[in-house]
Tab-separated table of C-alpha atoms in Angstrom:
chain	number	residue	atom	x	y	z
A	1	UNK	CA	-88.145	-28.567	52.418
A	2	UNK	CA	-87.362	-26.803	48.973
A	3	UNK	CA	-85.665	-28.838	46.295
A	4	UNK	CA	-82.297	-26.964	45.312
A	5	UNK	CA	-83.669	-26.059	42.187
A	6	UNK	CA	-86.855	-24.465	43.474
A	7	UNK	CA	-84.372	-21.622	43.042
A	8	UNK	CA	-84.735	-21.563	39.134
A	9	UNK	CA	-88.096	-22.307	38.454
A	10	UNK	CA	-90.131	-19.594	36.143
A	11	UNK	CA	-93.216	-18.940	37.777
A	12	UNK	CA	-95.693	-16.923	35.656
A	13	UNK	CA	-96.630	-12.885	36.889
A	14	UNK	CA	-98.747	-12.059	34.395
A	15	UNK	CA	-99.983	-14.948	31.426
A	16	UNK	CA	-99.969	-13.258	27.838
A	17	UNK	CA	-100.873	-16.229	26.444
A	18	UNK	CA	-99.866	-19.373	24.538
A	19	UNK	CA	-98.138	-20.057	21.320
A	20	UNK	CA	-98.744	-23.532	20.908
A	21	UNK	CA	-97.175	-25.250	24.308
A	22	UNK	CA	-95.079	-22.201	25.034
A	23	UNK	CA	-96.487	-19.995	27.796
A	24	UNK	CA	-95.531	-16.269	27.204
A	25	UNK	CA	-95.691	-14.788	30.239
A	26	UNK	CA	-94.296	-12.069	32.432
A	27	UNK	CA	-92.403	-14.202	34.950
A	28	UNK	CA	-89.710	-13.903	37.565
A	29	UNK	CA	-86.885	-14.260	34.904
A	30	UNK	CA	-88.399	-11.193	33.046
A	31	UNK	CA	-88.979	-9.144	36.419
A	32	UNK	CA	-85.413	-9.593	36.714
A	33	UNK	CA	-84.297	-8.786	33.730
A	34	UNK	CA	-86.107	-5.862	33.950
A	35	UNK	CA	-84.636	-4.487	37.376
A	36	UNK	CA	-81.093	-5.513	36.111
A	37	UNK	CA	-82.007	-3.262	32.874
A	38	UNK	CA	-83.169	-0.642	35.188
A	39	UNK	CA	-80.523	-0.607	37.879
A	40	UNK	CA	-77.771	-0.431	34.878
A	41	UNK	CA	-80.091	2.240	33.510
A	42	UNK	CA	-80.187	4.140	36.781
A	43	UNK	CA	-77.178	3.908	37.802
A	44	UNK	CA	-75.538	5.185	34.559
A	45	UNK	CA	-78.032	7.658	34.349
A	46	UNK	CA	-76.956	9.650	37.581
A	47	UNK	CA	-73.660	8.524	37.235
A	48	UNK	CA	-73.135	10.591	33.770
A	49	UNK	CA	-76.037	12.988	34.369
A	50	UNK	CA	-73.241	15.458	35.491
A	51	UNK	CA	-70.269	14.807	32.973
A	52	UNK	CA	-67.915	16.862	35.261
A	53	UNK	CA	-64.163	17.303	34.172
A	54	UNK	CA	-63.320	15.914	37.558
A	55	UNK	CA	-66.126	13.247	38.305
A	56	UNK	CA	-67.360	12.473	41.322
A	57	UNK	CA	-67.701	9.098	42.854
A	58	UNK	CA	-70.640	7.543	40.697
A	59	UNK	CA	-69.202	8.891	37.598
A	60	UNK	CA	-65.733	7.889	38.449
A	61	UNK	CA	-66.925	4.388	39.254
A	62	UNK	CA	-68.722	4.280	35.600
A	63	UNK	CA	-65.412	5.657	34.055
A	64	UNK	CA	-63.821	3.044	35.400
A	65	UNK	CA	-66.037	0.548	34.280
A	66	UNK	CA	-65.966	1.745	30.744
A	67	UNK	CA	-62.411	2.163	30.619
A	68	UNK	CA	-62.176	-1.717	32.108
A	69	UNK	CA	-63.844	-2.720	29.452
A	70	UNK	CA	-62.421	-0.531	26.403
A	71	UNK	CA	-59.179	-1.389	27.581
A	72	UNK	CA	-60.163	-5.146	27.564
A	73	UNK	CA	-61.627	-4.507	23.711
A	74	UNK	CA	-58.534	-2.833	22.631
A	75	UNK	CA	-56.311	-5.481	23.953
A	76	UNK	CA	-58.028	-8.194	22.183
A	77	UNK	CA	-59.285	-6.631	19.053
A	78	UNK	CA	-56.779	-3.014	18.468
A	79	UNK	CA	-58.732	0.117	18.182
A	80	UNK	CA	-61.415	-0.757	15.496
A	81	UNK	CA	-62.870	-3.138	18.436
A	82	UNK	CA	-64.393	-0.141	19.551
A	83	UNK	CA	-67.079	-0.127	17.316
A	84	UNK	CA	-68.325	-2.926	19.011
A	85	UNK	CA	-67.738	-1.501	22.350
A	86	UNK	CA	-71.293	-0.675	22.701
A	87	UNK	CA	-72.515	-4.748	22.685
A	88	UNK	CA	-69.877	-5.910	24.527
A	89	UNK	CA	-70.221	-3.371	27.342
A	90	UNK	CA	-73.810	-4.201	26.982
A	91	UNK	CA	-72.889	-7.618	27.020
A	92	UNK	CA	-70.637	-7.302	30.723
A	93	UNK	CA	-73.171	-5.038	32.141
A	94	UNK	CA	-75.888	-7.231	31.364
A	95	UNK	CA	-74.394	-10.384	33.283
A	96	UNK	CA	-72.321	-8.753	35.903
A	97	UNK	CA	-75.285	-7.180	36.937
A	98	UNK	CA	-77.595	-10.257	36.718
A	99	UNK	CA	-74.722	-11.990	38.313
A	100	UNK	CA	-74.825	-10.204	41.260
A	101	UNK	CA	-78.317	-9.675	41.662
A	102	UNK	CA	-78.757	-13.731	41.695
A	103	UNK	CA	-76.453	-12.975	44.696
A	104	UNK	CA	-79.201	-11.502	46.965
A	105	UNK	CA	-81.281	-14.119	48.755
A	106	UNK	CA	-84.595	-14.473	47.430
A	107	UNK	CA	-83.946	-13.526	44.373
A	108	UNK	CA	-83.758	-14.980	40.255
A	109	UNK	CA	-80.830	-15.786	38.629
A	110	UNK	CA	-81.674	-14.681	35.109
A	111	UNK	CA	-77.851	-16.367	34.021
A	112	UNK	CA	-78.817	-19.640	35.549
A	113	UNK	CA	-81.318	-20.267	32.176
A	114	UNK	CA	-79.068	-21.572	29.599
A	115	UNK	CA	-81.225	-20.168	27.018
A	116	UNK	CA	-80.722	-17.199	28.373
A	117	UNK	CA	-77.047	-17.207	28.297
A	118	UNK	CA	-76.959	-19.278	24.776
A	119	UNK	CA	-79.132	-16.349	23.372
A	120	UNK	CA	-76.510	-14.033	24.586
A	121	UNK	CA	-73.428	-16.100	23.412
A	122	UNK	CA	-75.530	-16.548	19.888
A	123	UNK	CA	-76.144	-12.358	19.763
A	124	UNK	CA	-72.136	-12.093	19.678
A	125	UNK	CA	-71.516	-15.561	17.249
A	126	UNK	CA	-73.778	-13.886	15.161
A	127	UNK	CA	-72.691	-10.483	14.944
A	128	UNK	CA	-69.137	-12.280	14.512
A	129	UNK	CA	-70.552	-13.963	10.860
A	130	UNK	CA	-72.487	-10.931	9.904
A	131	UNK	CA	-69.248	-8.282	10.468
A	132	UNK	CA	-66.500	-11.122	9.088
A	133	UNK	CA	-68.650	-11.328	6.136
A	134	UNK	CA	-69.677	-7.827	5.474
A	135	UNK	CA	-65.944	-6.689	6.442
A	136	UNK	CA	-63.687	-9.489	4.468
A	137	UNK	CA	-66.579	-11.491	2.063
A	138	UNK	CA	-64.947	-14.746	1.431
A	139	UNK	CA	-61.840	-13.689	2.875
A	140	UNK	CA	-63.601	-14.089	5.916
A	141	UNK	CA	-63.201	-18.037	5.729
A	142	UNK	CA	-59.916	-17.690	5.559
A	143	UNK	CA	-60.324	-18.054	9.145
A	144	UNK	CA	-60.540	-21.822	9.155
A	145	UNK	CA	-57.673	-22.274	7.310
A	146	UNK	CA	-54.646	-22.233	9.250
A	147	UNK	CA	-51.428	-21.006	7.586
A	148	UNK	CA	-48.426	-22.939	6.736
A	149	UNK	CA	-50.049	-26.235	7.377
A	150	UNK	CA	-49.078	-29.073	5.009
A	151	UNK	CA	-51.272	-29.162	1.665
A	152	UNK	CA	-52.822	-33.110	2.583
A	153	UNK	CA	-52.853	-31.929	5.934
A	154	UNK	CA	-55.726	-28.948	5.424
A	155	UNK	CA	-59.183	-30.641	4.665
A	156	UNK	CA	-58.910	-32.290	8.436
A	157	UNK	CA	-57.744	-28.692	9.815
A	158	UNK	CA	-60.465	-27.021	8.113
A	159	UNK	CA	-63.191	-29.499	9.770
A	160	UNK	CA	-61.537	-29.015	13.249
A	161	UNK	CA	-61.672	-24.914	12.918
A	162	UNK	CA	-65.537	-25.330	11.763
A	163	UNK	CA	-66.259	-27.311	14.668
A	164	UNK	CA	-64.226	-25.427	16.766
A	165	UNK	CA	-65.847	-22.378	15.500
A	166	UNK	CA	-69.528	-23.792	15.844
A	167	UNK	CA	-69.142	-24.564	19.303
A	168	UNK	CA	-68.271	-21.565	20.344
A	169	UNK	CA	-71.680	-19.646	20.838
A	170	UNK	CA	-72.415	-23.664	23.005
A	171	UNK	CA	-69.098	-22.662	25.531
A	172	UNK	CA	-69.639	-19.795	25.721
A	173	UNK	CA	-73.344	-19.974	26.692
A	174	UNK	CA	-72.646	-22.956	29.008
A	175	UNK	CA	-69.820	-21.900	30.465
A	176	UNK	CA	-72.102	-18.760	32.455
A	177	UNK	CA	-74.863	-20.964	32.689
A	178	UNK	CA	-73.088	-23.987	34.191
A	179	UNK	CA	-71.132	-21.608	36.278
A	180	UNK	CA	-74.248	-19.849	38.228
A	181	UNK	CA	-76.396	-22.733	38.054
A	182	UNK	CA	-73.866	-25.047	39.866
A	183	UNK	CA	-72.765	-22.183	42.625
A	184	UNK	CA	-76.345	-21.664	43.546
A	185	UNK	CA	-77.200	-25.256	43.780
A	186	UNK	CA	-74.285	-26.073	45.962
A	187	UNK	CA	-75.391	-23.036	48.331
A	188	UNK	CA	-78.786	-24.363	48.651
A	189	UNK	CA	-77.453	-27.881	49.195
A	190	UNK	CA	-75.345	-26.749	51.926
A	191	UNK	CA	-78.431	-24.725	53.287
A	192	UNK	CA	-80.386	-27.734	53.394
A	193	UNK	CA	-77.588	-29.862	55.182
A	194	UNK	CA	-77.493	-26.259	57.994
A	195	UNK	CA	-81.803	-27.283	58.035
A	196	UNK	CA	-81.534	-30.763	58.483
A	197	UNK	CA	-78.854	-30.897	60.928
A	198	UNK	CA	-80.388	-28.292	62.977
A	199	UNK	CA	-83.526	-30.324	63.173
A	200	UNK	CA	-81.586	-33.461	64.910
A	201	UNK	CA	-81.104	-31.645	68.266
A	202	UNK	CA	-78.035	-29.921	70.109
A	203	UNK	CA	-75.622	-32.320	68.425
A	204	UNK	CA	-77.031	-31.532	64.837
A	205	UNK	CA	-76.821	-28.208	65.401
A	206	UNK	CA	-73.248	-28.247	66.568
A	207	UNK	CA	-72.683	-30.295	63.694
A	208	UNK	CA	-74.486	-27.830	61.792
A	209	UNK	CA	-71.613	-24.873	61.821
A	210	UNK	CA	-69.681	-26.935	59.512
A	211	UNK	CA	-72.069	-26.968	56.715
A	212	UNK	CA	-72.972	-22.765	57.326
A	213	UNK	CA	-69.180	-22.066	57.694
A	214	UNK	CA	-69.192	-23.629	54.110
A	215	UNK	CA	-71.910	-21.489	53.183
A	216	UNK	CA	-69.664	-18.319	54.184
A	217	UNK	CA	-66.866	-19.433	52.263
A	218	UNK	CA	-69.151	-20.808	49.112
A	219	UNK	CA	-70.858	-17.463	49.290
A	220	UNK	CA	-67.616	-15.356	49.043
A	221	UNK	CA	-66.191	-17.615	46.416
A	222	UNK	CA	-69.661	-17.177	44.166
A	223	UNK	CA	-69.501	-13.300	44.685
A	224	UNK	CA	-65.731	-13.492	42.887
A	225	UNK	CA	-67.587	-16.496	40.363
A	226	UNK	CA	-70.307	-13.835	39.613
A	227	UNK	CA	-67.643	-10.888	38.663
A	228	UNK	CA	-64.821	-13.884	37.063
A	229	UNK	CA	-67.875	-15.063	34.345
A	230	UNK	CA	-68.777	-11.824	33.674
A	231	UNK	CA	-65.488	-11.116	32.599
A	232	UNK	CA	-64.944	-14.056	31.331
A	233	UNK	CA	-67.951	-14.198	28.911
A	234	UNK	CA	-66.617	-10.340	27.923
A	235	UNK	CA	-62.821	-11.272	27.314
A	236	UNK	CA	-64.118	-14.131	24.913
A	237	UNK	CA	-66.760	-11.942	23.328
A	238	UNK	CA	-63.586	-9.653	22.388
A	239	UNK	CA	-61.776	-12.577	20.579
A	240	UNK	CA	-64.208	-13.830	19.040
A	241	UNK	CA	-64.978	-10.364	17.898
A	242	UNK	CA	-61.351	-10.128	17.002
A	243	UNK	CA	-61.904	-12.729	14.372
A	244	UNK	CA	-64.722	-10.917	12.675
A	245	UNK	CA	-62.231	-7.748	12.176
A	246	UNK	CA	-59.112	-9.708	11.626
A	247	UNK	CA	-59.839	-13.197	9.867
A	248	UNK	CA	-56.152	-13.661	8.988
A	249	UNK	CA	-54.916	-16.337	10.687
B	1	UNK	CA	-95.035	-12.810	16.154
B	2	UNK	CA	-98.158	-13.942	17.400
B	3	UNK	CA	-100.274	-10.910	19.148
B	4	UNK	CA	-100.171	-12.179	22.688
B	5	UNK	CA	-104.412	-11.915	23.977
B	6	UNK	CA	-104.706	-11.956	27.514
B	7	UNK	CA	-106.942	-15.062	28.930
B	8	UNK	CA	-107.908	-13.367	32.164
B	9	UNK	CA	-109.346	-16.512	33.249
B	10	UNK	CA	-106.814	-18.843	32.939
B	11	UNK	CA	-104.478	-19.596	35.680
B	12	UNK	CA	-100.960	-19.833	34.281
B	13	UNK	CA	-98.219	-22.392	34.913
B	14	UNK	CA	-99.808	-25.579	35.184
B	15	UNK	CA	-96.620	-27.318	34.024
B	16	UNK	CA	-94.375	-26.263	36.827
B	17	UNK	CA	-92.189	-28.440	39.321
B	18	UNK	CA	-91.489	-31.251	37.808
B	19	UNK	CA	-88.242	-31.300	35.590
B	20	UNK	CA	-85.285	-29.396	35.837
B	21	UNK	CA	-86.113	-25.880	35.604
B	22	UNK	CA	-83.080	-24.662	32.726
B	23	UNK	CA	-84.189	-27.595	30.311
B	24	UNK	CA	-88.181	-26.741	30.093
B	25	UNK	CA	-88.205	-26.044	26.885
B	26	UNK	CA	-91.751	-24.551	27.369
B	27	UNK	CA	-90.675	-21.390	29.120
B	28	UNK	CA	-87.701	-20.727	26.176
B	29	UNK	CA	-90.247	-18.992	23.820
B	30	UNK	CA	-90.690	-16.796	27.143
B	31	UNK	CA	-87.444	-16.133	28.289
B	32	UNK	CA	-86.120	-15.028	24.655
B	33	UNK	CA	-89.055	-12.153	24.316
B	34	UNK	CA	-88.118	-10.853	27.384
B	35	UNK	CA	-84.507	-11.216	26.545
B	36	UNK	CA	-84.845	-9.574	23.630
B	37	UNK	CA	-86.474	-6.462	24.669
B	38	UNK	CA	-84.769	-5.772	27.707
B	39	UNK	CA	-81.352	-6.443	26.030
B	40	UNK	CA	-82.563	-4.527	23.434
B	41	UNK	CA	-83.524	-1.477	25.480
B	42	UNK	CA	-79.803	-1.798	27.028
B	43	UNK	CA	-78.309	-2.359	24.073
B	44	UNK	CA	-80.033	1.185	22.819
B	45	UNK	CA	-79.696	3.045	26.218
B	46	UNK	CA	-75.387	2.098	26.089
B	47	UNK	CA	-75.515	2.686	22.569
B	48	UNK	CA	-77.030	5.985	22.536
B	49	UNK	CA	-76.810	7.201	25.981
B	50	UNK	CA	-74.385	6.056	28.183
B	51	UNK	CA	-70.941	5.155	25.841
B	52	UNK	CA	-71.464	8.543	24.177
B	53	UNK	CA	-71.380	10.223	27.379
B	54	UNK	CA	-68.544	8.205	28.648
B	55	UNK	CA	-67.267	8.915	25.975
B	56	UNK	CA	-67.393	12.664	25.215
B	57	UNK	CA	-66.199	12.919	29.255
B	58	UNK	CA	-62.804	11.028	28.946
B	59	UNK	CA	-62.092	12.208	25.753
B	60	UNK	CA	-62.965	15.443	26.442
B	61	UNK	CA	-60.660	15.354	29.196
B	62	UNK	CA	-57.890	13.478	27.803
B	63	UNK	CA	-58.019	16.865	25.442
B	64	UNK	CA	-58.249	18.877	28.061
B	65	UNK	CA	-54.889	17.836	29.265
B	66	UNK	CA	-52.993	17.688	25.781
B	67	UNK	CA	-54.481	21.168	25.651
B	68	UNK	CA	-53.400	22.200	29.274
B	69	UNK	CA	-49.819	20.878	28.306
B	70	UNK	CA	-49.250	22.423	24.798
B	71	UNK	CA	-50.748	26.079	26.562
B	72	UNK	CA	-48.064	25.201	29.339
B	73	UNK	CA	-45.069	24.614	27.007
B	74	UNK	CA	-46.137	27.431	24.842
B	75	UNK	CA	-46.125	30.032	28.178
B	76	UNK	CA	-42.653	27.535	28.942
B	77	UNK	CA	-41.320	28.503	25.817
B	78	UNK	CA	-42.566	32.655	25.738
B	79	UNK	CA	-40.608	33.126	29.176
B	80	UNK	CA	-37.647	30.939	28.229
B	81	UNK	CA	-37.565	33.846	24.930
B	82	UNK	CA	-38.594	36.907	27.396
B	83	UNK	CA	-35.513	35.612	29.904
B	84	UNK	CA	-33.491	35.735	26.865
B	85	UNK	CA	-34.280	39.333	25.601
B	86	UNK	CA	-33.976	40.446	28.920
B	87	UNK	CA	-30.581	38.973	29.128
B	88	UNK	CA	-29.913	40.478	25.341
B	89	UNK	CA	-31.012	43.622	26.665
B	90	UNK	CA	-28.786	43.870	29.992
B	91	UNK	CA	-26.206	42.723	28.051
B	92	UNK	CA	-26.472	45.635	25.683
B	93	UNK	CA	-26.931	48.050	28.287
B	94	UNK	CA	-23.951	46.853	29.938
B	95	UNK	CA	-22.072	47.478	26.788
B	96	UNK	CA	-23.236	50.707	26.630
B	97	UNK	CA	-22.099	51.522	30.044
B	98	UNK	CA	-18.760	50.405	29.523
B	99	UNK	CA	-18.481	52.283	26.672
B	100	UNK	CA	-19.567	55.634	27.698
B	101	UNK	CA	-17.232	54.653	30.932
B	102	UNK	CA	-14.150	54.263	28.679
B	103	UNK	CA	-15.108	57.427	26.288
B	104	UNK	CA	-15.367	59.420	29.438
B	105	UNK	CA	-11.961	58.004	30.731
B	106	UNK	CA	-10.229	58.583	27.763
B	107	UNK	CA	-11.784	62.353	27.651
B	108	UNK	CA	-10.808	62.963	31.217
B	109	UNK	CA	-7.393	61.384	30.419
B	110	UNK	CA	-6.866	63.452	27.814
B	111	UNK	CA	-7.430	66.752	29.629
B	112	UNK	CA	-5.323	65.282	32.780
B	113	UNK	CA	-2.167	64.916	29.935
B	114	UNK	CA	-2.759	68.145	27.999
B	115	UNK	CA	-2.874	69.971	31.348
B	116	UNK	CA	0.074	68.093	32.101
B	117	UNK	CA	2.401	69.301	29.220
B	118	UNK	CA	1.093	72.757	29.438
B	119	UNK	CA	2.215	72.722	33.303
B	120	UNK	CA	5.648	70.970	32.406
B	121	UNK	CA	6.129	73.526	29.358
B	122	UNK	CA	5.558	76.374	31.770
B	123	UNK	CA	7.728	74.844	34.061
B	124	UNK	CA	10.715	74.269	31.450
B	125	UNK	CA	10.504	77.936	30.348
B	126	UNK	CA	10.535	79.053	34.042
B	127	UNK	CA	13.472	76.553	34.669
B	128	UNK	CA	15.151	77.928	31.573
B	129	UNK	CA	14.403	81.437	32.451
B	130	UNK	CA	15.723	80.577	36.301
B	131	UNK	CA	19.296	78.918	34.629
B	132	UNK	CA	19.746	82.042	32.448
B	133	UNK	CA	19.596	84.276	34.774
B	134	UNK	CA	21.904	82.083	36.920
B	135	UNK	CA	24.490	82.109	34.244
B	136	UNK	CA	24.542	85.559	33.457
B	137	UNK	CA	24.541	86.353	37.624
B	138	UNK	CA	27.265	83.411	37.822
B	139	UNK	CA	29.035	84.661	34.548
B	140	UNK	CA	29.042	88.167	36.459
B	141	UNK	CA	30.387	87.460	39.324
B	142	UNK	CA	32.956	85.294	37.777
B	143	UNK	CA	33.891	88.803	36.484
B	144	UNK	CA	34.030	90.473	39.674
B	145	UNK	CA	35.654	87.641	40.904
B	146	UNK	CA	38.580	88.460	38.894
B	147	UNK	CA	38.681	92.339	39.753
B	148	UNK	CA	38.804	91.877	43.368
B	149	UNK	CA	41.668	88.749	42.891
B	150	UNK	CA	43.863	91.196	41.082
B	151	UNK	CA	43.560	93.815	43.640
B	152	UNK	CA	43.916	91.201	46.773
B	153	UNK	CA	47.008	89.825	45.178
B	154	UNK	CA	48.407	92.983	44.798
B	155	UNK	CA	48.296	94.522	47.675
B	156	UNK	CA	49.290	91.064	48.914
B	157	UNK	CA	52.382	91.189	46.788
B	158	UNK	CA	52.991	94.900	48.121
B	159	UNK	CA	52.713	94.099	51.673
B	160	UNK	CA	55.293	91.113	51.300
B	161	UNK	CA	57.537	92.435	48.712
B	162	UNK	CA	57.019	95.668	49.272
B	163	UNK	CA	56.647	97.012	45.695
B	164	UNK	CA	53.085	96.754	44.080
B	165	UNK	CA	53.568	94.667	41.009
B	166	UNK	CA	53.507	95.417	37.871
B	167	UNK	CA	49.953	95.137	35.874
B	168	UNK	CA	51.314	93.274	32.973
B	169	UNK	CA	52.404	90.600	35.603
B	170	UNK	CA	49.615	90.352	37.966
B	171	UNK	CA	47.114	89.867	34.813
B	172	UNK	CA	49.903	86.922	33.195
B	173	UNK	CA	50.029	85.079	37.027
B	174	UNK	CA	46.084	85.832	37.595
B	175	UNK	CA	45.466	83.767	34.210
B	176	UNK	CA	47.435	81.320	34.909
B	177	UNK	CA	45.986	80.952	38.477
B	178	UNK	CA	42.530	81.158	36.968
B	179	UNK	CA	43.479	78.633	34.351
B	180	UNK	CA	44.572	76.126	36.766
């Protein structure tokens, strides 16, 4: 039977080559990438290919979608969020989408790769350094310095704020990650338990309901994980992006 | 970045199944290209696609609305002023009526009295006219009156006493019957 973690292995589609040990290939990961790109892109694409005044079910579905996720931006970061509102809906598209698609059997969980999901939570610490900077200059470390705090009291505040700071972009990444990878792995563990209980005659498979009843219930509760991270990795991105625009603490 | 050359020969993923699959830090390099340009082409697509769109729809129609509204308490406001003048108007006209009402009273009134006084002058004059010529009828008769006295108390006198009276006396006791 197949380990639980057969589930995330990257098998090569097409090879491209080597750079040094590092295979760069077309694999599973990137076909699925790919259709979750394309499925946002065709989705959006005939759900705004009309524009109507009064929008019909595709495009009110994408309004609301948009307007979930400006209204999330503009609660955490005020109105000049919105320039970022292209990333972060980016962002929430990206993994909702790759969330749920992990959700149909068969398939590749491109948010179960914690480099995947690290790249993603570095894309927003990054852009959070590069606008704080370009925005505020120095100001911008202002940040880890927390106001009215004691004078002797600082230097130790200021090393908990870096840190706190620097391991952002790590949660956040391994928060998804650790999320999707441990959901999938229990489903498949409680598949295998529904396989090898079956095998052990009428009793075993008697006993065998308990596990897939499980499996119903796990199911469900990974279908809310997959939308919950999603908006969890989104709310955070908003924050963090919060701090770039407003440093002040 | 290294031009990726195809090795048709090869057969790729020798490496695989052993290890656990998020940690193999050989398929990273991988995973990150692919990242990157699919992101990327997301990234672009929402950027300069789709937000826009969204965009320019619920802003257009949030506009739409304000417009909708403001056009709506404009018309509000132009009947609200039209319900006005027209009030002003009947108002006036009302006035008006009134007025020619009360000039046209007063005219008729007028003609009503002078016709009046006219009627009650003729009538005095006739009245005094009437009395007049009752006095002088009255005042003439009074005058006969006093003939035909004189003559019936004397030939009363002369049938009881025999003699006819005297004219000096019969004019003295005819006054003083008169006068009393």
């Amino acid at each position: 039977m197949a380990s639980p973690l057969d589930q995330f292995q990257i098998k090569p589609i097409v090879s491209l080559g080597k750079i040094g040990n590092s295979e760069i290939a077309f694999t599973n990961s990137s076909l699925f990438m790919m259709l979750v790109v394309l499925a946002i892109g065709v989705f959006f694409m005939m759900a705004t290919a009309q524009r109507s005044l009064v929008p019909g079910r595709l495009q009110s579905f994408a309004e609301m979608l948009y307007e979930f996720v400006a209204n999330t931006l503009k609660s955490a970061a005020g109105k000049e969020g919105m320039q970022f509102f292209p990333l972060v809906f980016s962002l929430f598209l990206f993994v909702l989408t790759a969330n749920f698609m992990g959700m149909i059997p068969g398939s590749f969980t491109v948010t179960s790769h914690i480099i995947v999901t690290f790249a993603l939570a570095m894309v927003v610490f990054l852009t959070v350094i590069a606008v704080g900077f370009a925005k505020h200059g120095t100001h911008f470390l202002g940040l880890f310095v927390p106001g009215g705090a004691p004078a002797l009291l600082v230097p130790f505040l200021v090393v908990i704020e870096v840190i706190s700071f620097l391991s952002r972009p790590i949660s956040l990444g391994m928060r998804l990650f650790a999320n999707m990878l441990a959901g999938h792995i229990a489903l498949k563990v409680f598949a295998g338990f529904v396989v090898s209980l079956g095998a052990l005659g009428i009793g075993g498979i008697l006993g065998a309901t308990l596990p897939l009843g499980m499996i119903v219930a796990l199911t469900a509760l990974e279908f809310l994980v997959a939308f919950l991270q999603a908006y969890v990795f989104t709310i955070l991105t908003c924050v963090y992006l919060n701090d770039a625009l407003h440093p002040g603490h | 970045m290294a031009s990726p050359q195809k090795t048709g020969t090869e057969v790729p993923g020798g490496s695989a199944d052993v290890g656990f699959p998020p940690f193999k830090t050989e398929t990273f390099a991988s995973q990150l290209l692919w990242l990157a340009i699919f992101f990327g082409l997301l990234y672009w697509l929402v950027s300069k696609v789709f937000a826009p769109r969204l965009t320019d729809v619920i802003e257009g129609r949030a506009s739409r609305i304000a417009r909708d509204l403001d056009d709506a308490a404009a018309a509000k406001a132009k009947a609200e002023e039209a319900g006005l003048a027209y009030e002003k108007s009947l108002a006036d006209a009302k006035a008006k009526a009134q007025g020619i009402a009360q000039a046209k009273r007063d005219e008729v009134n007028a003609a009503v009295e002078a016709r009046r006084k006219a009627l009650e002058g003729d009538l005095a004059a006739k009245l005094a006219a009437a009395e007049a010529q009752i006095g002088t009828t009255k005042s003439k008769a009074m005058a006969n009156v006093e003939g035909i006295a004189a003559e019936a108390a004397a030939a009363i006198v002369q049938r009881l006493g025999g003699a006819a009276p005297s004219k000096g006396d019969l004019d003295a006791a005819l006054k003083a019957a008169l006068k009393a």
